[in-house]
Coordinates of C-alpha atoms and ligand atoms in Angstrom, one line a residue:
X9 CA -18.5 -40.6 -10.9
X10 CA -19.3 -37.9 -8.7
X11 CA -22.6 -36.7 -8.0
X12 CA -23.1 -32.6 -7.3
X13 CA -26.4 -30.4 -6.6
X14 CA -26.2 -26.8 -6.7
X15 CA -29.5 -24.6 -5.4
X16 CA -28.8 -22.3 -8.2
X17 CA -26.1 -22.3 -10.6
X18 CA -25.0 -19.9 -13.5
X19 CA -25.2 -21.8 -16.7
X20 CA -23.8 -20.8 -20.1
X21 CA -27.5 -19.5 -21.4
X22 CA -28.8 -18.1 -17.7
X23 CA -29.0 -18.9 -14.1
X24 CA -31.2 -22.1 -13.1
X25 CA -32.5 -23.8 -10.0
X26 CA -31.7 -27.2 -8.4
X27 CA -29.2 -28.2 -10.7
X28 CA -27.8 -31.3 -10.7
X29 CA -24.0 -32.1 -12.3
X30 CA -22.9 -35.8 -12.6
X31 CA -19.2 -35.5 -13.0
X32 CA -16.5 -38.5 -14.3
X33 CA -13.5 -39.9 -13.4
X34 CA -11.6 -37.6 -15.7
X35 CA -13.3 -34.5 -14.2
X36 CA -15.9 -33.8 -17.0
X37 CA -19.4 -33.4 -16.7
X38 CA -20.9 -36.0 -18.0
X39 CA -24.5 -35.2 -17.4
X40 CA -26.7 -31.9 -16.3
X41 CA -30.0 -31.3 -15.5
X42 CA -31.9 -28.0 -13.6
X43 CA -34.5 -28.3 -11.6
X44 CA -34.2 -31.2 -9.8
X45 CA -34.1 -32.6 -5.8
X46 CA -30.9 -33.7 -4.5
X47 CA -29.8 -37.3 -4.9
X48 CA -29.2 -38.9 -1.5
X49 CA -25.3 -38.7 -2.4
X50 CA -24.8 -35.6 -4.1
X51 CA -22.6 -33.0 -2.6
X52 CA -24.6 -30.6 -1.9
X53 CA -23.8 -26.8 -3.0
X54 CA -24.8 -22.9 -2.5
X55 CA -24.5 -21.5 -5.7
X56 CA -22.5 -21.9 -8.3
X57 CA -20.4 -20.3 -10.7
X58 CA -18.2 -21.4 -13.4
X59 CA -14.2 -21.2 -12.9
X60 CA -12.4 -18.5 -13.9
X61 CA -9.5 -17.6 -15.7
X62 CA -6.7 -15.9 -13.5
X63 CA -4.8 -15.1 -17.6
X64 CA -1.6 -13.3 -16.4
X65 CA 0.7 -14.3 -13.4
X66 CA 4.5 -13.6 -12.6
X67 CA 3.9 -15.7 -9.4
X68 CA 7.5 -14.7 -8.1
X69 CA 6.9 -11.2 -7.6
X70 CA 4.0 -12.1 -4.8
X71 CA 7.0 -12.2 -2.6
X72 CA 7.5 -8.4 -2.7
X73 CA 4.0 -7.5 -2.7
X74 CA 3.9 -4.4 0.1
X75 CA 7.6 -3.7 -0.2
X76 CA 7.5 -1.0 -2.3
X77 CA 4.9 1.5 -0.9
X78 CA 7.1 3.7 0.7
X79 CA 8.2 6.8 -1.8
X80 CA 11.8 6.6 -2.9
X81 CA 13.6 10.0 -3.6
X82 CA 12.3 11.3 -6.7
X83 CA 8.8 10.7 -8.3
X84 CA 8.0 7.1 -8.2
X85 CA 6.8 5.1 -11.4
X86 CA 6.2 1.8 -13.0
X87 CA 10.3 2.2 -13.8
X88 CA 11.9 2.2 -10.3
X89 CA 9.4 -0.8 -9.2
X90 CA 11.2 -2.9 -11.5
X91 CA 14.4 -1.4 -10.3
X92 CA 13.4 -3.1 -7.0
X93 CA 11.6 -6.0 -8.8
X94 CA 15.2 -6.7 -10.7
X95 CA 17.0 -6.6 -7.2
X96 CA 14.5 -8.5 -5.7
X97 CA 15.2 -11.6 -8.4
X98 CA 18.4 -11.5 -8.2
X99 CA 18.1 -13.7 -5.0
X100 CA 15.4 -16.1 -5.8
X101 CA 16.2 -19.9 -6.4
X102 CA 14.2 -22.7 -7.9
X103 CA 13.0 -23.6 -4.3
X104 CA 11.5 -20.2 -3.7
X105 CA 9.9 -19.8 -7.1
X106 CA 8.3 -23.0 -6.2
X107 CA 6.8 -22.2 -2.7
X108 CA 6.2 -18.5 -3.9
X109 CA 4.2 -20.4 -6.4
X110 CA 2.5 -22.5 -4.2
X111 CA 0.6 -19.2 -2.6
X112 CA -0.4 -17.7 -5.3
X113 CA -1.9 -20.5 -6.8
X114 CA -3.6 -21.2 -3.0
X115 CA -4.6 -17.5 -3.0
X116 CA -6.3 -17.7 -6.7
X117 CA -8.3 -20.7 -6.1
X118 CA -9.2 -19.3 -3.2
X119 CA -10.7 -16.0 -4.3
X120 CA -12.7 -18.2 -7.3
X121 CA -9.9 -18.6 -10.1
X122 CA -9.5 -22.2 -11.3
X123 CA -7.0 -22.0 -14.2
X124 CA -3.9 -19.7 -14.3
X125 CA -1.4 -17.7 -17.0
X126 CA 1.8 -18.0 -15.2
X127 CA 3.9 -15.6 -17.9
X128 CA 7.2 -17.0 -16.8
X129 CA 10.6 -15.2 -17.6
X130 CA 13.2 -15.7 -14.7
X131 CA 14.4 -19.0 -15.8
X132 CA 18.1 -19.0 -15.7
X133 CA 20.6 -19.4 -12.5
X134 CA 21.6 -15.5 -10.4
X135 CA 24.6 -15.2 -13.1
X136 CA 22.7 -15.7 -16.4
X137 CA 23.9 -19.1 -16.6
X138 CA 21.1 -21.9 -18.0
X139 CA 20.3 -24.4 -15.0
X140 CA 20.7 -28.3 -16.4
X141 CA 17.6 -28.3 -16.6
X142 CA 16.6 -25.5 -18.9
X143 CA 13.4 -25.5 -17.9
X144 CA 13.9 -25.9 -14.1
X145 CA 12.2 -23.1 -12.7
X146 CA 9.2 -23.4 -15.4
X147 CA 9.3 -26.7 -13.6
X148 CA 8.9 -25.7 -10.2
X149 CA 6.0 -23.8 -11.2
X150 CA 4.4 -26.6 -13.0
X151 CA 5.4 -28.9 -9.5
X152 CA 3.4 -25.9 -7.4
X153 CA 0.3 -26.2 -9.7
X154 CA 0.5 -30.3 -9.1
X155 CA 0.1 -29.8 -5.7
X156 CA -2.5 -27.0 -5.5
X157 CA -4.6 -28.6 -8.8
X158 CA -4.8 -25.2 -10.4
X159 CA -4.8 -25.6 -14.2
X160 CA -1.9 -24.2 -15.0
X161 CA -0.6 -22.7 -18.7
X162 CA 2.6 -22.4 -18.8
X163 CA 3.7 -19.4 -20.9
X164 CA 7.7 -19.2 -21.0
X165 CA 8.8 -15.9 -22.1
X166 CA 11.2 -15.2 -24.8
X167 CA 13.5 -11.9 -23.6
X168 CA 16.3 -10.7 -25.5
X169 CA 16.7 -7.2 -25.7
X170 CA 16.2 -3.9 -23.2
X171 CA 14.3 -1.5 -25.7
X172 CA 13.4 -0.8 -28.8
X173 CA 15.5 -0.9 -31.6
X174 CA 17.2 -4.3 -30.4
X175 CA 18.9 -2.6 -27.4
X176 CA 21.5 -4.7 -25.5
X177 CA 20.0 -6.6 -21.9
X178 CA 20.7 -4.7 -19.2
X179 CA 22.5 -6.4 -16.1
X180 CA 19.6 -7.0 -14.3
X181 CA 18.0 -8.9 -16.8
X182 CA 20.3 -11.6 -17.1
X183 CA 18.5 -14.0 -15.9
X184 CA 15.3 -13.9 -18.9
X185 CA 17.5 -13.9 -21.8
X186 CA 17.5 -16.0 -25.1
X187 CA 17.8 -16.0 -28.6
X188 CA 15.3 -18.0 -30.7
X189 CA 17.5 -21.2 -30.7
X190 CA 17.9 -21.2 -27.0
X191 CA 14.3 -20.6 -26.7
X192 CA 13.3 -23.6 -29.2
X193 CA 15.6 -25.7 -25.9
X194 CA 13.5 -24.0 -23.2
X195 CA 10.1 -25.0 -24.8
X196 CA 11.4 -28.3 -25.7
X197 CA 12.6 -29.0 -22.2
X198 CA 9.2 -26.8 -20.7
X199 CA 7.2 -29.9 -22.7
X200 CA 8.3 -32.5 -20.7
X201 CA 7.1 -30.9 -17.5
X202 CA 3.6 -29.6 -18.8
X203 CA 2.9 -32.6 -20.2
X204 CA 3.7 -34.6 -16.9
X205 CA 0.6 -32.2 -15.2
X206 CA -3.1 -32.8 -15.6
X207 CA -5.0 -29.8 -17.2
X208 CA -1.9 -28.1 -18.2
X209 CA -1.4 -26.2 -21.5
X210 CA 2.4 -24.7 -23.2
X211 CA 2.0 -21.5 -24.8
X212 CA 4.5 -18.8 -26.0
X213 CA 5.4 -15.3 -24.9
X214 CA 7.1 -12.6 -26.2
X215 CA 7.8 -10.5 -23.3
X216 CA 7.0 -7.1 -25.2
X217 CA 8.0 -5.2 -28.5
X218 CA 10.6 -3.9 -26.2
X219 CA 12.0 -7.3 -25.3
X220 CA 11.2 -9.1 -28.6
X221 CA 11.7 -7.8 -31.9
X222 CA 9.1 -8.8 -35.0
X223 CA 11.5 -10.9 -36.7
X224 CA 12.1 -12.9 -33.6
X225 CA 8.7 -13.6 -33.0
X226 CA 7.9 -14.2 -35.9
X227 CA 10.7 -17.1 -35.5
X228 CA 9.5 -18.9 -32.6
X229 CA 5.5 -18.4 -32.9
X230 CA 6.1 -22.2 -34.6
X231 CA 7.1 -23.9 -31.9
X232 CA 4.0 -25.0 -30.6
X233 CA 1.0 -25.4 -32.3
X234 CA -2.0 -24.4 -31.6
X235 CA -0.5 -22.1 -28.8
X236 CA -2.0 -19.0 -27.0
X237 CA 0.5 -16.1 -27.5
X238 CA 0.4 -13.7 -24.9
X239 CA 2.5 -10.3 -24.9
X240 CA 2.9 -7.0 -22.6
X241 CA 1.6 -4.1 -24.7
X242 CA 0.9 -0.5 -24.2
X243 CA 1.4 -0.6 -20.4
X244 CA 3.5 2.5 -20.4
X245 CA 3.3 6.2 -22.0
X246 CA 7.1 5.7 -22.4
X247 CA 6.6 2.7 -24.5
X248 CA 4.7 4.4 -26.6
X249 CA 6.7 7.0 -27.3
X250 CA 10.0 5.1 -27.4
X251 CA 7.7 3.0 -29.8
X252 CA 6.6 6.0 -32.0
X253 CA 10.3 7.1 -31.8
X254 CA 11.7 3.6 -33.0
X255 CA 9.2 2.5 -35.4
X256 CA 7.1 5.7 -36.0
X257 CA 3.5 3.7 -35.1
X258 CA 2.2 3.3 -31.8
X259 CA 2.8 -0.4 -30.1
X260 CA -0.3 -1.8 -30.7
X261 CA -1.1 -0.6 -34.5
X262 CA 3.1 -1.6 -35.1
X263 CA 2.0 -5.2 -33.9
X264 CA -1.1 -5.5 -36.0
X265 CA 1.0 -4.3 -38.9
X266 CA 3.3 -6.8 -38.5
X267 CA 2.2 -9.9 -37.3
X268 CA -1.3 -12.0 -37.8
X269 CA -2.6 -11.1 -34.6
X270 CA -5.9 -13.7 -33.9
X271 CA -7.6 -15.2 -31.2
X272 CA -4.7 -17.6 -30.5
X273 CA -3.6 -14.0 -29.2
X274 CA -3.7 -12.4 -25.5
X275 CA -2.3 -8.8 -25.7
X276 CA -1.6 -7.9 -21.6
X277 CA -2.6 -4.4 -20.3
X278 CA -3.3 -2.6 -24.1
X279 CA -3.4 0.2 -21.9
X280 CA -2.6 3.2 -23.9
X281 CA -4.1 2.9 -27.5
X282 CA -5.5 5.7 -29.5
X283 CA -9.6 5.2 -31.2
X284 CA -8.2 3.1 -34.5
X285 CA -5.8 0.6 -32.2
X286 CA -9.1 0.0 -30.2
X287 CA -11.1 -0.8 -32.2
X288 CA -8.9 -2.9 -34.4
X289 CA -7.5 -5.1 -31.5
X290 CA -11.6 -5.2 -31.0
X291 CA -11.8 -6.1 -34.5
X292 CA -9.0 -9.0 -34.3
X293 CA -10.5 -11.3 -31.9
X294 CA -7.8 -11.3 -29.5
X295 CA -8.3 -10.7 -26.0
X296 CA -7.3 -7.9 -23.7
X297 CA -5.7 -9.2 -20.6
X298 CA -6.3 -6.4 -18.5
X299 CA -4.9 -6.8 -14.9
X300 CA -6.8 -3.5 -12.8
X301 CA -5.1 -3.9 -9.3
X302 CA -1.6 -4.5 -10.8
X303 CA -2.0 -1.3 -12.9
X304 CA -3.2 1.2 -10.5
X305 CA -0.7 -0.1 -7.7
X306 CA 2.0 0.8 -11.2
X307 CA 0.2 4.1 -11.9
X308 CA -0.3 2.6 -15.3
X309 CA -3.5 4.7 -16.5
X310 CA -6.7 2.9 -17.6
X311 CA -7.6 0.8 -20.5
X312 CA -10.5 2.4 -23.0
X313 CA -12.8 -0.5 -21.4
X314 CA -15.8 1.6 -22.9
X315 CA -15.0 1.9 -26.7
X316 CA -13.8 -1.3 -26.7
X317 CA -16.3 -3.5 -25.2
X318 CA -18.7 -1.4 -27.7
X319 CA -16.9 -2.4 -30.2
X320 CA -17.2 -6.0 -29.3
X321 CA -13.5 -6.5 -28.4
X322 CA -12.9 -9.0 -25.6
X323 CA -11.4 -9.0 -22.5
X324 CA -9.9 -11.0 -19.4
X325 CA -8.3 -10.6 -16.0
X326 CA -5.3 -11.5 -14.2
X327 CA -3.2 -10.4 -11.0
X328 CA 0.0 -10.0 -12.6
X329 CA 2.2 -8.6 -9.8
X330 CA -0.4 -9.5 -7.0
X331 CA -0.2 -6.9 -4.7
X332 CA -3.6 -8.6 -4.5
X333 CA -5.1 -11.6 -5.7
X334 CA -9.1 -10.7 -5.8
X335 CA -11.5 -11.6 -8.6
X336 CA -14.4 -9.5 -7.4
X337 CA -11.8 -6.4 -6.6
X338 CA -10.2 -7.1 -10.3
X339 CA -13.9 -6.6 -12.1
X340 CA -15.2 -4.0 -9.9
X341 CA -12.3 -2.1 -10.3
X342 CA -12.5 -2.1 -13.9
X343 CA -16.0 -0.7 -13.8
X344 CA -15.0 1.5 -10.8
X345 CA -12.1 3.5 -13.5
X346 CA -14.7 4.0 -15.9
X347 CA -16.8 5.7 -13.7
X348 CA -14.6 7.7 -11.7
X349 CA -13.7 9.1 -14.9
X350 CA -17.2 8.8 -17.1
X351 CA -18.9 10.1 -13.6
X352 CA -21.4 7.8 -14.4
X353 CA -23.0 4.8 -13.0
X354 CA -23.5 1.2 -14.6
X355 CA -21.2 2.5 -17.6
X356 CA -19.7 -1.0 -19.1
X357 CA -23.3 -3.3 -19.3
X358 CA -25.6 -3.2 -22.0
X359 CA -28.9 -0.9 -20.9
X360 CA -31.0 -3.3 -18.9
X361 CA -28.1 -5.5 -18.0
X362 CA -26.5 -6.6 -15.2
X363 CA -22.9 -4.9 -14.3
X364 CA -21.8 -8.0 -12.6
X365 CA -22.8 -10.5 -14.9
X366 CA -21.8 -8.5 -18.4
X367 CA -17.9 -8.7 -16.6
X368 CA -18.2 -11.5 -15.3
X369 CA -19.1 -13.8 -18.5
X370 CA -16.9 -11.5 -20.8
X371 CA -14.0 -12.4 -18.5
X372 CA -14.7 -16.0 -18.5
X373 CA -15.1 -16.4 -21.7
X374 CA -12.1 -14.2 -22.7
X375 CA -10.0 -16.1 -20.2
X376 CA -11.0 -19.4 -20.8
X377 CA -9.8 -18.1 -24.6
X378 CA -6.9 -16.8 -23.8
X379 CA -5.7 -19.7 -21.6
X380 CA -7.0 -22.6 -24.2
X381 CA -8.5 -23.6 -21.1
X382 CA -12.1 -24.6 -21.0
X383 CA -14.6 -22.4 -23.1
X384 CA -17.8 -22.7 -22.7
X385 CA -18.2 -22.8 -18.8
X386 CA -20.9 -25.4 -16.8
X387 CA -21.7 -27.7 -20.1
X388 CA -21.8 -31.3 -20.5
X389 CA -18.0 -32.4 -21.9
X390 CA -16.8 -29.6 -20.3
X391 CA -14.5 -30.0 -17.6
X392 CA -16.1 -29.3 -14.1
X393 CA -14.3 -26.2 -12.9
X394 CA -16.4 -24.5 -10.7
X395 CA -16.8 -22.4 -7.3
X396 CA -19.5 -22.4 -5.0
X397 CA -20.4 -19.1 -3.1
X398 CA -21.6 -19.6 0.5
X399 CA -25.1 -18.3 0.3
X400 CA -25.7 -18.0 4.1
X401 CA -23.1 -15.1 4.0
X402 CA -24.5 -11.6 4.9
X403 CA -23.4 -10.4 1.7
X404 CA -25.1 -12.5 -0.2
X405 CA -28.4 -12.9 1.7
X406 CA -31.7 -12.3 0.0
X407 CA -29.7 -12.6 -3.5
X408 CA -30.4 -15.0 -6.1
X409 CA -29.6 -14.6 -10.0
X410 CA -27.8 -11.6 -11.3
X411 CA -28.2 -9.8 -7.9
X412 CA -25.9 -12.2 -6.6
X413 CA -23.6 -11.8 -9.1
X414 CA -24.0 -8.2 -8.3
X415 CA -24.0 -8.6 -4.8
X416 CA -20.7 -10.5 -4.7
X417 CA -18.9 -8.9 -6.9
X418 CA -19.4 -4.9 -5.8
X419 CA -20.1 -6.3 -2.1
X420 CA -17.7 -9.0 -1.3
X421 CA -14.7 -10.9 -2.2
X422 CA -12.7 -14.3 -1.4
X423 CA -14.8 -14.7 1.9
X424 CA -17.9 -15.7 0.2
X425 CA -16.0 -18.4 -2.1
X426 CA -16.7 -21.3 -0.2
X427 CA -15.3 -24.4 -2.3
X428 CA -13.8 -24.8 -5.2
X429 CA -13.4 -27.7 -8.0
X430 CA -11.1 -28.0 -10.7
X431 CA -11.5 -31.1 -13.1
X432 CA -14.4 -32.2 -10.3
X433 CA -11.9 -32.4 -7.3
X434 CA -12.6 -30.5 -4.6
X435 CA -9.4 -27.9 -3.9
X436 CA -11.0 -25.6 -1.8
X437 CA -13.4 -26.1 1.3
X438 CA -15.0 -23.6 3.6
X439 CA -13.0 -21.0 1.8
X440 CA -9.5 -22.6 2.6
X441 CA -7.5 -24.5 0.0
X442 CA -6.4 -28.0 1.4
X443 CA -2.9 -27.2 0.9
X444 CA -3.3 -23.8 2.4
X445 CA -1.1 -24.8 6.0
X446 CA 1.5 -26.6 4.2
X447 CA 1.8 -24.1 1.1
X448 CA 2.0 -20.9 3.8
X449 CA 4.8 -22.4 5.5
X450 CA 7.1 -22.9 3.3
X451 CA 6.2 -19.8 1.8
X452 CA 6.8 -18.3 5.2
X453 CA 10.3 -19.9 5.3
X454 CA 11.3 -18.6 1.5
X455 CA 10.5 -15.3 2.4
X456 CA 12.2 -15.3 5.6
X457 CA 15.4 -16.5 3.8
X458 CA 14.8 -13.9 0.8
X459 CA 14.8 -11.2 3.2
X460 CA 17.1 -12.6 5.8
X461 CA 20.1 -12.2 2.9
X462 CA 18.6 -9.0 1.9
X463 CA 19.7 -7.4 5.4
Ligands
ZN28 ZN1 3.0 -8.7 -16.6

């Protein structure tokens, strides 16, 4: 039993005082109380906010984050990234998944994310051919998040096809591909190493309508129960129109049509969806994994945040490619498209409410849905994920309640995270990770062999 006292602490019905958090050996809270004076023992905390849900990773391609800023010949797009992405892959092995990993996982529970979607599809050796192990690189990515204590779920991706229409893999995709039996092998062997790591969850993932087609899905949605099916959508205007050429509905309505899409579902960017596709994925329960620094580093375009919080639809966040891996710059950066475009102030919170506070709880609870990972934030039974913001930092002075919500999130960034806990243990202190030095050198030495061979 661990004993914890926060000076102020968001809780799932408001922000209290002195709160104090008894927490047991298997990392729930077991007891919870507000306004109260420190035990002699506690561990004594600024204030506190519950973990967050990072919902959408590819972990690998943190490795190339800053390599592709420089304009190539033509116009640039989301397309020749993942030209450079494929060539990129080509070269990575199990051991440099694994410390590539390592950092992001460092970085996330670092900047106040305590669980993480890793949306996993390089899984087989640089010719296409399976490794032994099926699973072996969705292993080395569970192995990462045993030693940085992330909550990991594991989403393998099922990849088969190039486009629409069931379009033969290209070359450069060699290295996602299965049908539905081989797929069945990968989850089967994915299940032994998930199942080996605390707080870990399996779930499925059809890459896209692009990759996937309905009757496949359909197919392997059974092979885990109760999973969270997560799959790109919509990221593209070219997928919508190869959509509306292939299928003659738009991505997101063809889905819906198709498939009982619920709130096991996570649909990733929904970026491009006309008024009736909002407001039914709103309708559906499922969440929007929206992903705002990923998709304006791609030039992607900007989800219809407004309509679709309005029309109670839910969302959550993740840092898919991580150019950068920032909660506060994810959420203010959603707000910030809606109001470089709306040219208005304040534009996704309810009137009266706080900006900050109206992301912040819609992506923890969408997250936490998205990820099966714990729902209902700091509650007794709940598992004690949780990050403490240094309230002695500039940014942060003065604040208390929603104005330091506020405050962090349109001021600051990782800087003011100063620990973090995941199932009660202590992962981060005075905003470094206790793996950090270990986990950044060998990341250090995979890169510098990834772009050694690259010449
Ligand atoms: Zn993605």
């Amino acid at each position: 039993m661990t004993e914890f006292h926060a000076e102020t602490c968001l809780l799932p019905d408001g922000w209290a005082s002195g709160v104090s958090m008894t927490v047991d050996a298997d990392g729930r809270i077991s007891a919870l109380a507000a306004g109260t004076s420190p035990a002699p023992d506690a561990v004594r905390l600024g204030a506190v906010l519950p973990g967050m849900a990072n919902l959408h990773s590819h972990s690998f391609q943190r490795a190339m984050a800053g390599l592709t800023e420089r304009r190539g010949g033509s116009e640039d797009s989301f397309w020749s990234w993942r030209q450079l992405m494929y060539a990129f892959n080509e070269r990575l092995t199990p051991d440099h998944v694994e410390a590539v990993a390592a950092l992001v996982q460092v970085e996330m529970l670092e900047s106040g994310f305590t669980s993480a979607g890793e949306f996993h599809y390089l899984h087989h050796g640089p010719d296409g051919t399976p490794y032994d192990d099926r699973a072996e690189m969705a292993g080395r990515i569970c192995a990462a998040a045993g030693a940085t204590g992330i909550a990991l779920t594991l989403l393998p991706v099922y990849y088969r096809y190039s486009g629409f229409g069931e379009a033969e893999a290209s070359h450069g995709q060699r290295r996602f591909l299965h049908d539905p039996d081989s797929y069945a092998s990968l989850i089967e062997a994915a299940q032994r190493h998930v199942g080996a790591l605390p707080h870990a969850r399996l779930g499925l993932a059809p890459h896209s309508l692009r990759a996937a087609s309905v009757k496949d899905i359909s197919a392997i949605l059974p092979l885990v129960e109760n999973a969270p099916v997560h799959i790109h959508i919509s990221e593209q205007v070219q997928e919508v129109e190869d959509c509306l050429a292939a299928n003659g509905q738009r991505p997101v309505a063809w889905l819906m049509d198709h498939l009982t899409v619920n709130d096991d579902w996570c649909l990733i960017h929904a970026t491009h969806m006309d008024e009736a596709e909002t407001a039914a994925l709103a309708r559906s329960g499922a969440v929007a994994g929206l992903c705002p620094l990923t998709e304006a580093n791609l030039g992607d375009g900007l989800f219809p945040a407004e309509a679709y919080l309005e029309a109670g639809g839910r969302i959550g966040i993740g840092s898919d490619s991580h150019i950068r891996i920032d909660l506060a710059e994810e959420l203010r950066l959603l707000e910030y498209g809606v109001r470089l475009t709306r040219r208005r102030r304040n534009a996704l919170a309810g009137p009266g409410q706080s900006t900050g506070r109206t992301l912040f709880e819609a992506a923890l609870a969408g997250g936490a849905q998205a990820l099966k990972q714990p729902a209902r934030g700091l509650a007794v039974g709940e598992r004690a994920d949780f990050v403490e913001l240094d309230t002695a930092d500039p940014v942060l002075a003065g604040r208390s309640g929603d104005a330091l919500l506020d405050s962090w999130l349109f001021c600051g960034d990782k800087r003011q995270v100063r620990s973090v806990h995941v199932g009660g243990r202590e992962r981060v202190r005075e905003g470094r990770a206790l793996v950090r030095d270990k986990v950044a050198a060998a990341y250090r030495s995979a890169i510098a062999d990834l772009l050694d061979g690259a010449g």
